[in-house]
Amino acid sequence: MMPGRASIVPCPACGARARVPTLLSGNSGGTVFWSDCKVVRPMMPRPPWVVRCSTCVHVYWLDDVWRTEHEIDRHTMTRAAVNALPEVEEATDADIFRTIEATGASMDAERQRHLRTVAWWYANDASRPDEDGRVPVRPVPDAACLADRARNLEALLASMQGDPEWRLNRCEILRQQGHFEAALRELDQEDNPDLAWVVDQQRALCAARDAAVRPLKRG
Ligand SMILES: [Zn+2]
């Protein structure tokens, strides 16, 4: 894994600059496919999708800054000035909920679905077992946080209704909610042979009445 030159991004709201570590090269060794469709490549870590400005707490999608070519030309800064910048701070699921609530109905539906998916993954991160199958002990979220997460899953499920592309995500949400029969009905409709390895393992988890996020073995 070879680190590359940092990318420098301005906050879209206040302009405060932050440093994003990048990779020159990596590999797919140790890749883990999770049941919530998150893929983790330890030897090729990617920058966070959603970040929070450490100056004004604005929450933004990092790819938006890159896509709109607002990245700062590092040649306009000294190495010391680049090194002095704070590293981008990954947002939390609470940051994402706050942003969706503040933006409301004006947010593009697809963007909102992606944000809610990332928030779901962040919530699941706390319960992902390590290589030895152990789940790290973390503080139990308070009731308000759990209620926000439950609402997020309901909204996410509603936004995915009827779309085959999101079938396995729907299945996973239903399974995590304990709706095992409904999750199995989603699996019954999945006929893509390339996804049979996911379907088989999801079926086994449903049969075991297991509602936890789990690593899947790639078939
Ligand atoms: Zn800012």
PDB file of C-alpha atoms and ligand atoms in Angstrom:
ATOM      1  CA  MET A   1       0.000   0.000   0.000  1.00  0.00           C
ATOM      2  CA  MET A   2       1.673   3.223  -1.188  1.00  0.00           C
ATOM      3  CA  PRO A   3       0.365   6.579   0.036  1.00  0.00           C
ATOM      4  CA  GLY A   4      -0.134   9.195  -2.654  1.00  0.00           C
ATOM      5  CA  ARG A   5      -0.111  12.964  -2.471  1.00  0.00           C
ATOM      6  CA  ALA A   6      -2.863  14.438  -0.346  1.00  0.00           C
ATOM      7  CA  SER A   7      -5.824  16.045  -2.058  1.00  0.00           C
ATOM      8  CA  ILE A   8      -6.800  19.438  -0.645  1.00  0.00           C
ATOM      9  CA  VAL A   9     -10.497  20.260  -0.573  1.00  0.00           C
ATOM     10  CA  PRO A  10     -12.352  23.406   0.480  1.00  0.00           C
ATOM     11  CA  CYS A  11     -15.541  23.158   2.529  1.00  0.00           C
ATOM     12  CA  PRO A  12     -18.402  24.139   0.124  1.00  0.00           C
ATOM     13  CA  ALA A  13     -19.979  26.231   2.885  1.00  0.00           C
ATOM     14  CA  CYS A  14     -17.097  28.153   4.512  1.00  0.00           C
ATOM     15  CA  GLY A  15     -14.085  27.428   2.305  1.00  0.00           C
ATOM     16  CA  ALA A  16     -11.969  26.003   5.144  1.00  0.00           C
ATOM     17  CA  ARG A  17      -9.413  23.643   3.644  1.00  0.00           C
ATOM     18  CA  ALA A  18      -8.874  20.035   4.668  1.00  0.00           C
ATOM     19  CA  ARG A  19      -6.441  17.346   3.616  1.00  0.00           C
ATOM     20  CA  VAL A  20      -7.626  14.025   2.137  1.00  0.00           C
ATOM     21  CA  PRO A  21      -5.049  11.205   2.231  1.00  0.00           C
ATOM     22  CA  THR A  22      -4.893   9.303  -1.064  1.00  0.00           C
ATOM     23  CA  LEU A  23      -3.280   6.082  -2.248  1.00  0.00           C
ATOM     24  CA  LEU A  24      -0.827   5.681  -5.094  1.00  0.00           C
ATOM     25  CA  SER A  25      -1.393   1.939  -5.109  1.00  0.00           C
ATOM     26  CA  GLY A  26      -3.135  -0.753  -3.117  1.00  0.00           C
ATOM     27  CA  ASN A  27      -4.521  -4.238  -3.591  1.00  0.00           C
ATOM     28  CA  SER A  28      -7.665  -6.203  -2.926  1.00  0.00           C
ATOM     29  CA  GLY A  29      -6.113  -8.507  -0.268  1.00  0.00           C
ATOM     30  CA  GLY A  30      -8.354  -9.111   2.730  1.00  0.00           C
ATOM     31  CA  THR A  31     -11.480  -7.717   1.037  1.00  0.00           C
ATOM     32  CA  VAL A  32     -14.600  -8.306   3.136  1.00  0.00           C
ATOM     33  CA  PHE A  33     -18.086  -8.390   1.587  1.00  0.00           C
ATOM     34  CA  TRP A  34     -20.664  -7.501   4.230  1.00  0.00           C
ATOM     35  CA  SER A  35     -24.294  -8.558   4.242  1.00  0.00           C
ATOM     36  CA  ASP A  36     -25.383  -4.880   4.079  1.00  0.00           C
ATOM     37  CA  CYS A  37     -23.572  -4.647   0.706  1.00  0.00           C
ATOM     38  CA  LYS A  38     -20.680  -2.641   2.141  1.00  0.00           C
ATOM     39  CA  VAL A  39     -17.319  -3.790   0.746  1.00  0.00           C
ATOM     40  CA  VAL A  40     -14.207  -3.131   2.860  1.00  0.00           C
ATOM     41  CA  ARG A  41     -10.754  -3.347   1.295  1.00  0.00           C
ATOM     42  CA  PRO A  42      -8.184  -2.965   4.107  1.00  0.00           C
ATOM     43  CA  MET A  43      -5.278  -2.712   1.637  1.00  0.00           C
ATOM     44  CA  MET A  44      -7.084  -0.127  -0.466  1.00  0.00           C
ATOM     45  CA  PRO A  45      -8.925   2.096   2.007  1.00  0.00           C
ATOM     46  CA  ARG A  46     -11.005   4.791   0.364  1.00  0.00           C
ATOM     47  CA  PRO A  47     -11.625   8.290   1.702  1.00  0.00           C
ATOM     48  CA  PRO A  48     -14.910   8.763   3.578  1.00  0.00           C
ATOM     49  CA  TRP A  49     -17.992   9.344   1.418  1.00  0.00           C
ATOM     50  CA  VAL A  50     -19.461  11.964   3.690  1.00  0.00           C
ATOM     51  CA  VAL A  51     -17.371  14.404   5.728  1.00  0.00           C
ATOM     52  CA  ARG A  52     -18.006  17.119   8.303  1.00  0.00           C
ATOM     53  CA  CYS A  53     -16.149  20.429   8.136  1.00  0.00           C
ATOM     54  CA  SER A  54     -14.164  20.834  11.343  1.00  0.00           C
ATOM     55  CA  THR A  55     -14.621  24.629  11.141  1.00  0.00           C
ATOM     56  CA  CYS A  56     -18.343  25.119  10.464  1.00  0.00           C
ATOM     57  CA  VAL A  57     -19.695  21.516  10.894  1.00  0.00           C
ATOM     58  CA  HIS A  58     -21.211  21.602   7.394  1.00  0.00           C
ATOM     59  CA  VAL A  59     -21.736  18.048   6.129  1.00  0.00           C
ATOM     60  CA  TYR A  60     -20.852  17.359   2.508  1.00  0.00           C
ATOM     61  CA  TRP A  61     -20.257  14.607  -0.029  1.00  0.00           C
ATOM     62  CA  LEU A  62     -16.534  14.500  -0.786  1.00  0.00           C
ATOM     63  CA  ASP A  63     -17.055  13.334  -4.388  1.00  0.00           C
ATOM     64  CA  ASP A  64     -19.093  16.493  -5.024  1.00  0.00           C
ATOM     65  CA  VAL A  65     -16.048  18.642  -4.361  1.00  0.00           C
ATOM     66  CA  TRP A  66     -13.869  16.511  -6.628  1.00  0.00           C
ATOM     67  CA  ARG A  67     -16.548  16.297  -9.326  1.00  0.00           C
ATOM     68  CA  THR A  68     -16.944  20.054  -9.497  1.00  0.00           C
ATOM     69  CA  GLU A  69     -13.171  20.507  -9.763  1.00  0.00           C
ATOM     70  CA  HIS A  70     -13.003  22.601  -6.637  1.00  0.00           C
ATOM     71  CA  GLU A  71      -9.969  20.730  -5.416  1.00  0.00           C
ATOM     72  CA  ILE A  72      -7.183  23.136  -4.443  1.00  0.00           C
ATOM     73  CA  ASP A  73      -4.017  23.048  -6.562  1.00  0.00           C
ATOM     74  CA  ARG A  74      -1.448  21.883  -4.019  1.00  0.00           C
ATOM     75  CA  HIS A  75       1.289  23.754  -5.896  1.00  0.00           C
ATOM     76  CA  THR A  76      -0.225  26.960  -4.559  1.00  0.00           C
ATOM     77  CA  MET A  77       0.663  25.830  -1.034  1.00  0.00           C
ATOM     78  CA  THR A  78       3.926  25.013   0.714  1.00  0.00           C
ATOM     79  CA  ARG A  79       4.462  21.474   1.982  1.00  0.00           C
ATOM     80  CA  ALA A  80       4.373  22.803   5.556  1.00  0.00           C
ATOM     81  CA  ALA A  81       1.034  24.517   4.917  1.00  0.00           C
ATOM     82  CA  VAL A  82      -0.409  21.294   3.452  1.00  0.00           C
ATOM     83  CA  ASN A  83       0.832  19.275   6.413  1.00  0.00           C
ATOM     84  CA  ALA A  84      -0.673  21.794   8.826  1.00  0.00           C
ATOM     85  CA  LEU A  85      -4.178  21.293   7.390  1.00  0.00           C
ATOM     86  CA  PRO A  86      -6.586  19.115   9.374  1.00  0.00           C
ATOM     87  CA  GLU A  87      -7.410  15.757   7.820  1.00  0.00           C
ATOM     88  CA  VAL A  88     -11.014  15.446   6.599  1.00  0.00           C
ATOM     89  CA  GLU A  89     -13.297  14.284   9.340  1.00  0.00           C
ATOM     90  CA  GLU A  90     -15.733  11.485   8.536  1.00  0.00           C
ATOM     91  CA  ALA A  91     -19.330  12.397   9.310  1.00  0.00           C
ATOM     92  CA  THR A  92     -21.448  10.287  11.665  1.00  0.00           C
ATOM     93  CA  ASP A  93     -24.911   8.919  11.008  1.00  0.00           C
ATOM     94  CA  ALA A  94     -26.263  11.672  13.303  1.00  0.00           C
ATOM     95  CA  ASP A  95     -24.598  14.302  11.058  1.00  0.00           C
ATOM     96  CA  ILE A  96     -26.288  12.753   8.027  1.00  0.00           C
ATOM     97  CA  PHE A  97     -29.726  12.668   9.704  1.00  0.00           C
ATOM     98  CA  ARG A  98     -29.309  16.352  10.646  1.00  0.00           C
ATOM     99  CA  THR A  99     -28.435  17.231   7.037  1.00  0.00           C
ATOM    100  CA  ILE A 100     -31.358  15.306   5.537  1.00  0.00           C
ATOM    101  CA  GLU A 101     -33.747  16.936   8.013  1.00  0.00           C
ATOM    102  CA  ALA A 102     -32.394  20.422   7.276  1.00  0.00           C
ATOM    103  CA  THR A 103     -32.504  19.952   3.492  1.00  0.00           C
ATOM    104  CA  GLY A 104     -35.859  18.235   3.487  1.00  0.00           C
ATOM    105  CA  ALA A 105     -37.851  17.591   0.344  1.00  0.00           C
ATOM    106  CA  SER A 106     -35.534  19.656  -1.857  1.00  0.00           C
ATOM    107  CA  MET A 107     -32.867  16.948  -1.722  1.00  0.00           C
ATOM    108  CA  ASP A 108     -32.632  14.749  -4.818  1.00  0.00           C
ATOM    109  CA  ALA A 109     -34.242  11.351  -4.067  1.00  0.00           C
ATOM    110  CA  GLU A 110     -31.244   9.342  -5.259  1.00  0.00           C
ATOM    111  CA  ARG A 111     -28.853  11.466  -3.205  1.00  0.00           C
ATOM    112  CA  GLN A 112     -31.033  11.021  -0.154  1.00  0.00           C
ATOM    113  CA  ARG A 113     -31.072   7.240  -0.663  1.00  0.00           C
ATOM    114  CA  HIS A 114     -27.270   7.185  -0.928  1.00  0.00           C
ATOM    115  CA  LEU A 115     -26.887   9.326   2.183  1.00  0.00           C
ATOM    116  CA  ARG A 116     -29.286   7.107   4.118  1.00  0.00           C
ATOM    117  CA  THR A 117     -27.379   4.020   2.936  1.00  0.00           C
ATOM    118  CA  VAL A 118     -24.085   5.471   4.177  1.00  0.00           C
ATOM    119  CA  ALA A 119     -25.739   6.391   7.513  1.00  0.00           C
ATOM    120  CA  TRP A 120     -27.007   2.809   7.767  1.00  0.00           C
ATOM    121  CA  TRP A 121     -23.479   1.478   7.145  1.00  0.00           C
ATOM    122  CA  TYR A 122     -22.079   3.826   9.806  1.00  0.00           C
ATOM    123  CA  ALA A 123     -24.648   2.509  12.291  1.00  0.00           C
ATOM    124  CA  ASN A 124     -23.751  -1.079  11.336  1.00  0.00           C
ATOM    125  CA  ASP A 125     -20.019  -0.373  11.706  1.00  0.00           C
ATOM    126  CA  ALA A 126     -20.407  -0.509  15.495  1.00  0.00           C
ATOM    127  CA  SER A 127     -21.554  -4.125  15.328  1.00  0.00           C
ATOM    128  CA  ARG A 128     -19.304  -5.590  12.643  1.00  0.00           C
ATOM    129  CA  PRO A 129     -17.448  -8.577  14.096  1.00  0.00           C
ATOM    130  CA  ASP A 130     -13.652  -8.618  13.734  1.00  0.00           C
ATOM    131  CA  GLU A 131     -11.647 -11.394  12.029  1.00  0.00           C
ATOM    132  CA  ASP A 132     -12.100 -13.611  15.083  1.00  0.00           C
ATOM    133  CA  GLY A 133     -15.857 -13.085  15.073  1.00  0.00           C
ATOM    134  CA  ARG A 134     -15.772 -10.793  18.120  1.00  0.00           C
ATOM    135  CA  VAL A 135     -17.868  -7.638  18.206  1.00  0.00           C
ATOM    136  CA  PRO A 136     -15.997  -4.799  19.922  1.00  0.00           C
ATOM    137  CA  VAL A 137     -17.705  -3.527  23.082  1.00  0.00           C
ATOM    138  CA  ARG A 138     -19.030  -0.038  22.444  1.00  0.00           C
ATOM    139  CA  PRO A 139     -21.331   2.274  24.411  1.00  0.00           C
ATOM    140  CA  VAL A 140     -25.020   1.512  23.832  1.00  0.00           C
ATOM    141  CA  PRO A 141     -26.595   4.312  21.741  1.00  0.00           C
ATOM    142  CA  ASP A 142     -29.245   6.375  23.521  1.00  0.00           C
ATOM    143  CA  ALA A 143     -32.963   5.994  22.761  1.00  0.00           C
ATOM    144  CA  ALA A 144     -33.070   9.059  20.479  1.00  0.00           C
ATOM    145  CA  CYS A 145     -30.199   7.697  18.362  1.00  0.00           C
ATOM    146  CA  LEU A 146     -31.858   4.279  18.090  1.00  0.00           C
ATOM    147  CA  ALA A 147     -35.136   5.927  17.075  1.00  0.00           C
ATOM    148  CA  ASP A 148     -33.331   7.975  14.375  1.00  0.00           C
ATOM    149  CA  ARG A 149     -31.704   4.824  13.037  1.00  0.00           C
ATOM    150  CA  ALA A 150     -35.012   2.944  12.987  1.00  0.00           C
ATOM    151  CA  ARG A 151     -36.650   5.842  11.093  1.00  0.00           C
ATOM    152  CA  ASN A 152     -33.738   5.851   8.661  1.00  0.00           C
ATOM    153  CA  LEU A 153     -34.256   2.173   7.872  1.00  0.00           C
ATOM    154  CA  GLU A 154     -37.968   2.713   7.264  1.00  0.00           C
ATOM    155  CA  ALA A 155     -37.259   5.641   4.934  1.00  0.00           C
ATOM    156  CA  LEU A 156     -34.550   3.694   3.147  1.00  0.00           C
ATOM    157  CA  LEU A 157     -36.809   0.698   2.665  1.00  0.00           C
ATOM    158  CA  ALA A 158     -39.564   2.927   1.268  1.00  0.00           C
ATOM    159  CA  SER A 159     -37.127   4.539  -1.180  1.00  0.00           C
ATOM    160  CA  MET A 160     -36.083   1.107  -2.501  1.00  0.00           C
ATOM    161  CA  GLN A 161     -39.543  -0.386  -3.019  1.00  0.00           C
ATOM    162  CA  GLY A 162     -40.095  -2.195  -6.293  1.00  0.00           C
ATOM    163  CA  ASP A 163     -36.601  -1.661  -7.677  1.00  0.00           C
ATOM    164  CA  PRO A 164     -34.777  -4.959  -8.413  1.00  0.00           C
ATOM    165  CA  GLU A 165     -31.428  -3.163  -8.148  1.00  0.00           C
ATOM    166  CA  TRP A 166     -31.992  -2.668  -4.417  1.00  0.00           C
ATOM    167  CA  ARG A 167     -33.493  -6.074  -3.677  1.00  0.00           C
ATOM    168  CA  LEU A 168     -30.572  -7.407  -1.637  1.00  0.00           C
ATOM    169  CA  ASN A 169     -30.404  -4.167   0.359  1.00  0.00           C
ATOM    170  CA  ARG A 170     -34.136  -4.503   1.099  1.00  0.00           C
ATOM    171  CA  CYS A 171     -33.600  -8.110   2.152  1.00  0.00           C
ATOM    172  CA  GLU A 172     -30.806  -7.093   4.516  1.00  0.00           C
ATOM    173  CA  ILE A 173     -32.832  -4.281   6.099  1.00  0.00           C
ATOM    174  CA  LEU A 174     -35.826  -6.587   6.607  1.00  0.00           C
ATOM    175  CA  ARG A 175     -33.559  -9.231   8.138  1.00  0.00           C
ATOM    176  CA  GLN A 176     -31.949  -6.685  10.474  1.00  0.00           C
ATOM    177  CA  GLN A 177     -35.452  -5.591  11.496  1.00  0.00           C
ATOM    178  CA  GLY A 178     -36.299  -9.220  12.318  1.00  0.00           C
ATOM    179  CA  HIS A 179     -38.767  -9.586   9.423  1.00  0.00           C
ATOM    180  CA  PHE A 180     -37.246 -12.874   8.286  1.00  0.00           C
ATOM    181  CA  GLU A 181     -40.192 -14.108   6.201  1.00  0.00           C
ATOM    182  CA  ALA A 182     -40.360 -10.826   4.284  1.00  0.00           C
ATOM    183  CA  ALA A 183     -36.593 -11.009   3.730  1.00  0.00           C
ATOM    184  CA  LEU A 184     -36.969 -14.540   2.354  1.00  0.00           C
ATOM    185  CA  ARG A 185     -39.697 -13.353  -0.048  1.00  0.00           C
ATOM    186  CA  GLU A 186     -37.234 -10.807  -1.441  1.00  0.00           C
ATOM    187  CA  LEU A 187     -34.654 -13.567  -1.904  1.00  0.00           C
ATOM    188  CA  ASP A 188     -37.221 -15.734  -3.734  1.00  0.00           C
ATOM    189  CA  GLN A 189     -37.371 -13.071  -6.446  1.00  0.00           C
ATOM    190  CA  GLU A 190     -33.617 -12.755  -6.970  1.00  0.00           C
ATOM    191  CA  ASP A 191     -32.751 -14.716 -10.100  1.00  0.00           C
ATOM    192  CA  ASN A 192     -29.335 -13.278 -10.968  1.00  0.00           C
ATOM    193  CA  PRO A 193     -26.975 -16.314 -10.931  1.00  0.00           C
ATOM    194  CA  ASP A 194     -24.017 -14.046 -10.154  1.00  0.00           C
ATOM    195  CA  LEU A 195     -25.648 -13.215  -6.813  1.00  0.00           C
ATOM    196  CA  ALA A 196     -26.449 -16.798  -5.807  1.00  0.00           C
ATOM    197  CA  TRP A 197     -23.646 -16.761  -3.215  1.00  0.00           C
ATOM    198  CA  VAL A 198     -25.307 -13.795  -1.465  1.00  0.00           C
ATOM    199  CA  VAL A 199     -28.790 -15.327  -1.679  1.00  0.00           C
ATOM    200  CA  ASP A 200     -27.641 -18.664  -0.244  1.00  0.00           C
ATOM    201  CA  GLN A 201     -25.945 -17.035   2.754  1.00  0.00           C
ATOM    202  CA  GLN A 202     -28.828 -14.633   3.361  1.00  0.00           C
ATOM    203  CA  ARG A 203     -31.216 -17.612   3.353  1.00  0.00           C
ATOM    204  CA  ALA A 204     -29.075 -19.350   5.970  1.00  0.00           C
ATOM    205  CA  LEU A 205     -29.035 -16.218   8.159  1.00  0.00           C
ATOM    206  CA  CYS A 206     -32.822 -15.904   7.891  1.00  0.00           C
ATOM    207  CA  ALA A 207     -33.249 -19.599   8.748  1.00  0.00           C
ATOM    208  CA  ALA A 208     -31.066 -19.079  11.837  1.00  0.00           C
ATOM    209  CA  ARG A 209     -33.145 -16.009  12.804  1.00  0.00           C
ATOM    210  CA  ASP A 210     -29.908 -14.028  12.815  1.00  0.00           C
ATOM    211  CA  ALA A 211     -30.560 -10.275  12.538  1.00  0.00           C
ATOM    212  CA  ALA A 212     -26.918  -9.101  12.765  1.00  0.00           C
ATOM    213  CA  VAL A 213     -24.734  -7.643  10.024  1.00  0.00           C
ATOM    214  CA  ARG A 214     -22.429 -10.458   8.883  1.00  0.00           C
ATOM    215  CA  PRO A 215     -19.422 -10.941   6.588  1.00  0.00           C
ATOM    216  CA  LEU A 216     -20.272 -13.063   3.532  1.00  0.00           C
ATOM    217  CA  LYS A 217     -17.958 -15.496   1.775  1.00  0.00           C
ATOM    218  CA  ARG A 218     -17.611 -14.547  -1.871  1.00  0.00           C
ATOM    219  CA  GLY A 219     -18.712 -17.423  -4.063  1.00  0.00           C
TER     220      GLY A 219
HETATM  221 ZN    ZN B   1     -16.980  24.687   6.634  1.00  0.00          ZN
END
